[in-house]
PDB file of C-alpha atoms and ligand atoms in Angstrom:
ATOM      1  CA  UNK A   1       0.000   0.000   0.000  1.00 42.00           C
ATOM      2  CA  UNK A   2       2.729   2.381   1.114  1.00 47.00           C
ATOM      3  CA  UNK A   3       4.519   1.264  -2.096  1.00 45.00           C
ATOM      4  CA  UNK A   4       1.388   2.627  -3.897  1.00 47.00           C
ATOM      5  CA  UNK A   5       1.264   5.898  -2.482  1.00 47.00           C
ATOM      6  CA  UNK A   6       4.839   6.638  -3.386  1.00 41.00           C
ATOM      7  CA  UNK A   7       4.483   5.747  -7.210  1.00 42.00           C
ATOM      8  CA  UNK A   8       1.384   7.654  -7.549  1.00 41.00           C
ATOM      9  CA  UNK A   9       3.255  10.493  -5.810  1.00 44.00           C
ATOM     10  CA  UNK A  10       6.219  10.237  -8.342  1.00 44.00           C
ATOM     11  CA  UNK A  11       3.738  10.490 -11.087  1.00 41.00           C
ATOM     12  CA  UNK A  12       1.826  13.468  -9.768  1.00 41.00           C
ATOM     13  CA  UNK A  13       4.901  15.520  -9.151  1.00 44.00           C
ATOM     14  CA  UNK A  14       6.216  14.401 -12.631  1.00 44.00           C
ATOM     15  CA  UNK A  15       2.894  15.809 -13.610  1.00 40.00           C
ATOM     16  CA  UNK A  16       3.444  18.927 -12.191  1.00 42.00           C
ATOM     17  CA  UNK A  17       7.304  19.177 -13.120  1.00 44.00           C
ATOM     18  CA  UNK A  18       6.141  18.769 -16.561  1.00 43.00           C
ATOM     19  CA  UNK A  19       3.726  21.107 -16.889  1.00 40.00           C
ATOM     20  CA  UNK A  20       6.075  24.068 -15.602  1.00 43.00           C
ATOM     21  CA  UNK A  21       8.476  23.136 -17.960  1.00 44.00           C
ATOM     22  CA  UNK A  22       5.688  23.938 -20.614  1.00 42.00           C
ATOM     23  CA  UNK A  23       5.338  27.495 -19.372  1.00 43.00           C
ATOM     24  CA  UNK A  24       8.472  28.380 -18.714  1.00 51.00           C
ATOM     25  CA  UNK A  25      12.081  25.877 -19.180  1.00 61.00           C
ATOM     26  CA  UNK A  26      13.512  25.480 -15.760  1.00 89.00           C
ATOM     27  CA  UNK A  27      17.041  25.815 -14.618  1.00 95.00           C
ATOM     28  CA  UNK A  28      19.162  22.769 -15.363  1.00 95.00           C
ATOM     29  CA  UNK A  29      22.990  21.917 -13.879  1.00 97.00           C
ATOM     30  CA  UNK A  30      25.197  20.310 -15.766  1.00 98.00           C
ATOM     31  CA  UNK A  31      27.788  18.632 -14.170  1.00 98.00           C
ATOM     32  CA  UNK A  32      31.463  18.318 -16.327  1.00 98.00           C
ATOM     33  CA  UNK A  33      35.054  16.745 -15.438  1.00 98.00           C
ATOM     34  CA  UNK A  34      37.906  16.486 -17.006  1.00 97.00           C
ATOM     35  CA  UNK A  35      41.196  14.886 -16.160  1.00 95.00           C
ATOM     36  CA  UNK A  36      44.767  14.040 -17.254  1.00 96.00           C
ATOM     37  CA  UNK A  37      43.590  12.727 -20.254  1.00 96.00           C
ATOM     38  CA  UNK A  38      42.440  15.829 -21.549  1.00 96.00           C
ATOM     39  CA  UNK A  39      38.150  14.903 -22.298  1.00 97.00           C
ATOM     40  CA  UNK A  40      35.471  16.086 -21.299  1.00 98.00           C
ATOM     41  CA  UNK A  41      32.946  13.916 -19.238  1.00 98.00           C
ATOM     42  CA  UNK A  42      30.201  15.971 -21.134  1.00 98.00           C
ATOM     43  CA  UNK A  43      30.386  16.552 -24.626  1.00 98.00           C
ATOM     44  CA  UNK A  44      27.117  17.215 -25.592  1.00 98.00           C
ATOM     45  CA  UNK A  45      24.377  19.388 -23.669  1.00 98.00           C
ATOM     46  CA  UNK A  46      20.616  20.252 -25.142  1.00 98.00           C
ATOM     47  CA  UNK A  47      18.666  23.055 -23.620  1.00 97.00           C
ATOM     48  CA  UNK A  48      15.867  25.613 -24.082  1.00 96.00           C
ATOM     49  CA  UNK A  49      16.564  28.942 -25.345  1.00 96.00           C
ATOM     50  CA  UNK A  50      16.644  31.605 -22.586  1.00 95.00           C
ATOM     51  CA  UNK A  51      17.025  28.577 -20.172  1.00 96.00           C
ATOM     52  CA  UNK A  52      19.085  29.225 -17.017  1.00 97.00           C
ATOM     53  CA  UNK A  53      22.188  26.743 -17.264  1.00 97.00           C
ATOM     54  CA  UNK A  54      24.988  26.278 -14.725  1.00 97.00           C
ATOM     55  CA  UNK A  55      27.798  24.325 -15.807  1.00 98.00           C
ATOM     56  CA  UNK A  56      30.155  22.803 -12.668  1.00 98.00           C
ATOM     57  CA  UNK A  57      33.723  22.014 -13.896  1.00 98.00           C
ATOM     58  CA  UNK A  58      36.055  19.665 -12.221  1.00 98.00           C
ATOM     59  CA  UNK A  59      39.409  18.922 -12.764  1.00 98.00           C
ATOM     60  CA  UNK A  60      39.914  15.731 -11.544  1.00 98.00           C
ATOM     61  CA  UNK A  61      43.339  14.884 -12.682  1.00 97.00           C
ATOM     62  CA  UNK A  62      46.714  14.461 -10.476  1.00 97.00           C
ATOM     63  CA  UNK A  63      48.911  16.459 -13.234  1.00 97.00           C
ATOM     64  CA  UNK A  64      50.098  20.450 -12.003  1.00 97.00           C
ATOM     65  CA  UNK A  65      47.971  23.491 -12.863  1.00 96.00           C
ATOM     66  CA  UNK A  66      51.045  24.554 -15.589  1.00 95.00           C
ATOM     67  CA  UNK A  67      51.187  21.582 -17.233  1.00 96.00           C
ATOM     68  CA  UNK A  68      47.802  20.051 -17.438  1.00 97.00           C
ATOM     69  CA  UNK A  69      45.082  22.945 -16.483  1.00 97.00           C
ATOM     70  CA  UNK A  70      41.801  22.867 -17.637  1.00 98.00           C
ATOM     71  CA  UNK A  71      39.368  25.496 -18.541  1.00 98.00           C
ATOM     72  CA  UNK A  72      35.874  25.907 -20.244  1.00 98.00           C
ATOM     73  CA  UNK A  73      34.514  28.370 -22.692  1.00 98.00           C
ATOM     74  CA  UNK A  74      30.911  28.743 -24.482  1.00 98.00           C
ATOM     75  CA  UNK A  75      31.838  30.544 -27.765  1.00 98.00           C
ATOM     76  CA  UNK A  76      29.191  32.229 -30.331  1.00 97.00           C
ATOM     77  CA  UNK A  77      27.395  30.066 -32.573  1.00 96.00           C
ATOM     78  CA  UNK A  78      29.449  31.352 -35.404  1.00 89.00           C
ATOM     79  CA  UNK A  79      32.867  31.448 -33.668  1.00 94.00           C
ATOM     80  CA  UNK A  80      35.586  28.462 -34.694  1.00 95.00           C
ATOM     81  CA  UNK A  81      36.638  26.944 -31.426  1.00 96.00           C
ATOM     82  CA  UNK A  82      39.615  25.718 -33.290  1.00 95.00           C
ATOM     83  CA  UNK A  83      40.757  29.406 -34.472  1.00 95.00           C
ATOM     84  CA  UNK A  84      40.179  30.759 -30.781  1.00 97.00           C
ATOM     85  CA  UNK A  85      42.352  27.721 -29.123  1.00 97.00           C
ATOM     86  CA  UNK A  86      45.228  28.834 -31.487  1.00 96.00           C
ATOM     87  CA  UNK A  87      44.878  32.040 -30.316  1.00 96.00           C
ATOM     88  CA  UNK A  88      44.314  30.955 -26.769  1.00 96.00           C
ATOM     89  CA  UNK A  89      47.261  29.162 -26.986  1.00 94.00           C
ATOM     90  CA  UNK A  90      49.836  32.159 -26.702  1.00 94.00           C
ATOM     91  CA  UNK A  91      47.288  34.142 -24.079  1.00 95.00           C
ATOM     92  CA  UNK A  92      48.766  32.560 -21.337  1.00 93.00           C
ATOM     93  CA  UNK A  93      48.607  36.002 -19.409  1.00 92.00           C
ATOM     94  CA  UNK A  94      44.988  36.450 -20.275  1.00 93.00           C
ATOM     95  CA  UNK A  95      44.246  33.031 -18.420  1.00 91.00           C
ATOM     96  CA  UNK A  96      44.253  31.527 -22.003  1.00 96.00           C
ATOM     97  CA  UNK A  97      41.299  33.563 -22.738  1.00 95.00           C
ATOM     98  CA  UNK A  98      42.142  36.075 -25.238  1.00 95.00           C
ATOM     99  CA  UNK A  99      40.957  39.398 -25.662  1.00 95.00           C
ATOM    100  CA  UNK A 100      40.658  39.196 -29.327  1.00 93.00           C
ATOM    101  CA  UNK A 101      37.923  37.167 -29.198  1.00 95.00           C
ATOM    102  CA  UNK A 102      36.035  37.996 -25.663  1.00 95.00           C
ATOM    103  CA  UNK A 103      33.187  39.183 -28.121  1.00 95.00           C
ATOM    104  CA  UNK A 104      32.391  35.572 -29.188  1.00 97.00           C
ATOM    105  CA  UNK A 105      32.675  34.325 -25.768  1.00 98.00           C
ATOM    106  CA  UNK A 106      29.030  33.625 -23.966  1.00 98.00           C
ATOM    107  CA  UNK A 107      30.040  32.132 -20.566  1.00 98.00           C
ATOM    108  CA  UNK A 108      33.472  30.710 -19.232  1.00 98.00           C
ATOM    109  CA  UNK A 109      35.182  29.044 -16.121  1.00 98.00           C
ATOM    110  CA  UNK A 110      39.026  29.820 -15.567  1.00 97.00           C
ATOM    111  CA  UNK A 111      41.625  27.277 -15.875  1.00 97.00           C
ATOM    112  CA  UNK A 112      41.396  24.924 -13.015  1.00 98.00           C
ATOM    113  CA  UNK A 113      44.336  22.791 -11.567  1.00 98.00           C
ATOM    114  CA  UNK A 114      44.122  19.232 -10.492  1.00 98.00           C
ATOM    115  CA  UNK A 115      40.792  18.728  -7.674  1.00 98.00           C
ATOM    116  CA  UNK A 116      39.712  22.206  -7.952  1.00 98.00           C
ATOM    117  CA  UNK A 117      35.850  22.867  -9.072  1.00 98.00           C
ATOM    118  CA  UNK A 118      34.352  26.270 -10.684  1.00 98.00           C
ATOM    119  CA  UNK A 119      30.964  26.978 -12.067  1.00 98.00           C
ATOM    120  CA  UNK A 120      29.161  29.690 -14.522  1.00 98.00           C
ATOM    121  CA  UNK A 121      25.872  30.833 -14.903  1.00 98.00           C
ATOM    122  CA  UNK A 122      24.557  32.001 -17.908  1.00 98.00           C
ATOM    123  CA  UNK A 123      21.383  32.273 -19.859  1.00 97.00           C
ATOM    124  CA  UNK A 124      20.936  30.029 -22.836  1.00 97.00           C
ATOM    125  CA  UNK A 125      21.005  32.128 -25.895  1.00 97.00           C
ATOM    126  CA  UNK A 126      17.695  33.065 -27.369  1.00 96.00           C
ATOM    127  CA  UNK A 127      18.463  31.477 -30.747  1.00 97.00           C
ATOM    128  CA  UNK A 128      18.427  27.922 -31.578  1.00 97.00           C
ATOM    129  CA  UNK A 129      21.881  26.656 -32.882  1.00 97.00           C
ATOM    130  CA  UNK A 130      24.841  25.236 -31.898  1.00 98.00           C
ATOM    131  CA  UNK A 131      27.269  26.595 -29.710  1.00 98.00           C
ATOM    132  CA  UNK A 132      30.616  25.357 -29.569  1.00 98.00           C
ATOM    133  CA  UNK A 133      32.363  24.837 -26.171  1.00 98.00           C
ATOM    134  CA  UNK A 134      36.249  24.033 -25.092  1.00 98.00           C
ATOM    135  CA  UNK A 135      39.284  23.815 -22.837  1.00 98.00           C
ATOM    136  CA  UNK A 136      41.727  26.710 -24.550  1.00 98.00           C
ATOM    137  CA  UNK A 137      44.811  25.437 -22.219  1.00 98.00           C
ATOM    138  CA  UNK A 138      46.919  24.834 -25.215  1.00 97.00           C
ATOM    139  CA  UNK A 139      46.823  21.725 -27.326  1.00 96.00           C
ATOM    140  CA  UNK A 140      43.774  20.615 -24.958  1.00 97.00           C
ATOM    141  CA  UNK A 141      40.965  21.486 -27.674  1.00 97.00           C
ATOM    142  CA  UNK A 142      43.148  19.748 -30.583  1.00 96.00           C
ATOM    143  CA  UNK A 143      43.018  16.970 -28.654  1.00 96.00           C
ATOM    144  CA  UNK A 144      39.502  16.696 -28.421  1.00 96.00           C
ATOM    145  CA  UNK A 145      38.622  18.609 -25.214  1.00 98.00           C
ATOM    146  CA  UNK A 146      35.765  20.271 -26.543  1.00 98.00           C
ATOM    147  CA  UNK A 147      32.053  19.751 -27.418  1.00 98.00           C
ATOM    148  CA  UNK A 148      28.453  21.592 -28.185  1.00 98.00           C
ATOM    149  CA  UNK A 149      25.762  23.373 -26.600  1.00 98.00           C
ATOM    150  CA  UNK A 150      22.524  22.637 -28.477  1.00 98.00           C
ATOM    151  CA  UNK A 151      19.760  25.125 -28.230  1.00 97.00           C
ATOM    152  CA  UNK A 152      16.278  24.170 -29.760  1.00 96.00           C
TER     153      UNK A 152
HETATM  154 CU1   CU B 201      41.929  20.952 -20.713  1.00 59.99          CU
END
């Protein structure tokens, strides 16, 4: 009986979860790590546009800050993650971020060493597309540290 109860509670507070998700897209956390091996955990997220996203990065390699940092940055739908890693690569002062291209950047977490966390909030863009994300620390993207924001 008690069993009962509980599954038709789970289904009337799906219910209800779904039908405010109708109105208006609620705020999702994504949870990433990456380690020594230089990947992503997460290479793929969907949301909502205008949907409030945090992303949580973790660095959970062993390898020093210098040699094996990792970082995380949302670009423009348009922008070539590929062009802005090249640049990244000698804007080591600029935390690998560089200034050249700050206008394509939508949301970003610094460069982490090993067992530290950091998170960003950010809106979804209003615009359904594809938004290209990555780790800048040099050769990190090349290597396949990167991935894609889908809005629709
Ligand atoms: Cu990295």
């Amino acid at each position: 009986m008690k069993i009962k109860h509980i599954f038709l509670a789970s289904l009337l507070s799906l219910g209800i979860t779904a039908g405010l998700r109708a109105e208006t897209p609620g705020a999702m956390t994504v949870a990433i790590s990456g380690n020594d091996t230089m990947k992503y955990s997460v290479t793929k997220i969907e949301a909502h546009p205008g949907q409030k996203i945090t992303v949580v990065l973790t660095n959970e390699g062993n390898l020093p800050k210098e040699t094996m940092g990792h970082n995380w940055v949302l670009l423009n739908a348009g922008a070539n993650p590929v062009a802005y890693a090249n640049l990244a690569a000698s804007a080591k002062a600029d935390n690998y971020q560089p200034k050249a291209f700050a206008s394509h950047v939508i949301a970003s977490i610094p460069t982490l060493g090993p067992k530290e966390t950091g998170k960003v909030i950010f809106t979804a863009p209003s615009a359904p597309g594809s938004y290209p994300y990555l780790c800048s620390f040099p050769a990190h993207c090349a290597s396949g540290m990167k991935g894609v924001l889908i809005v629709k």
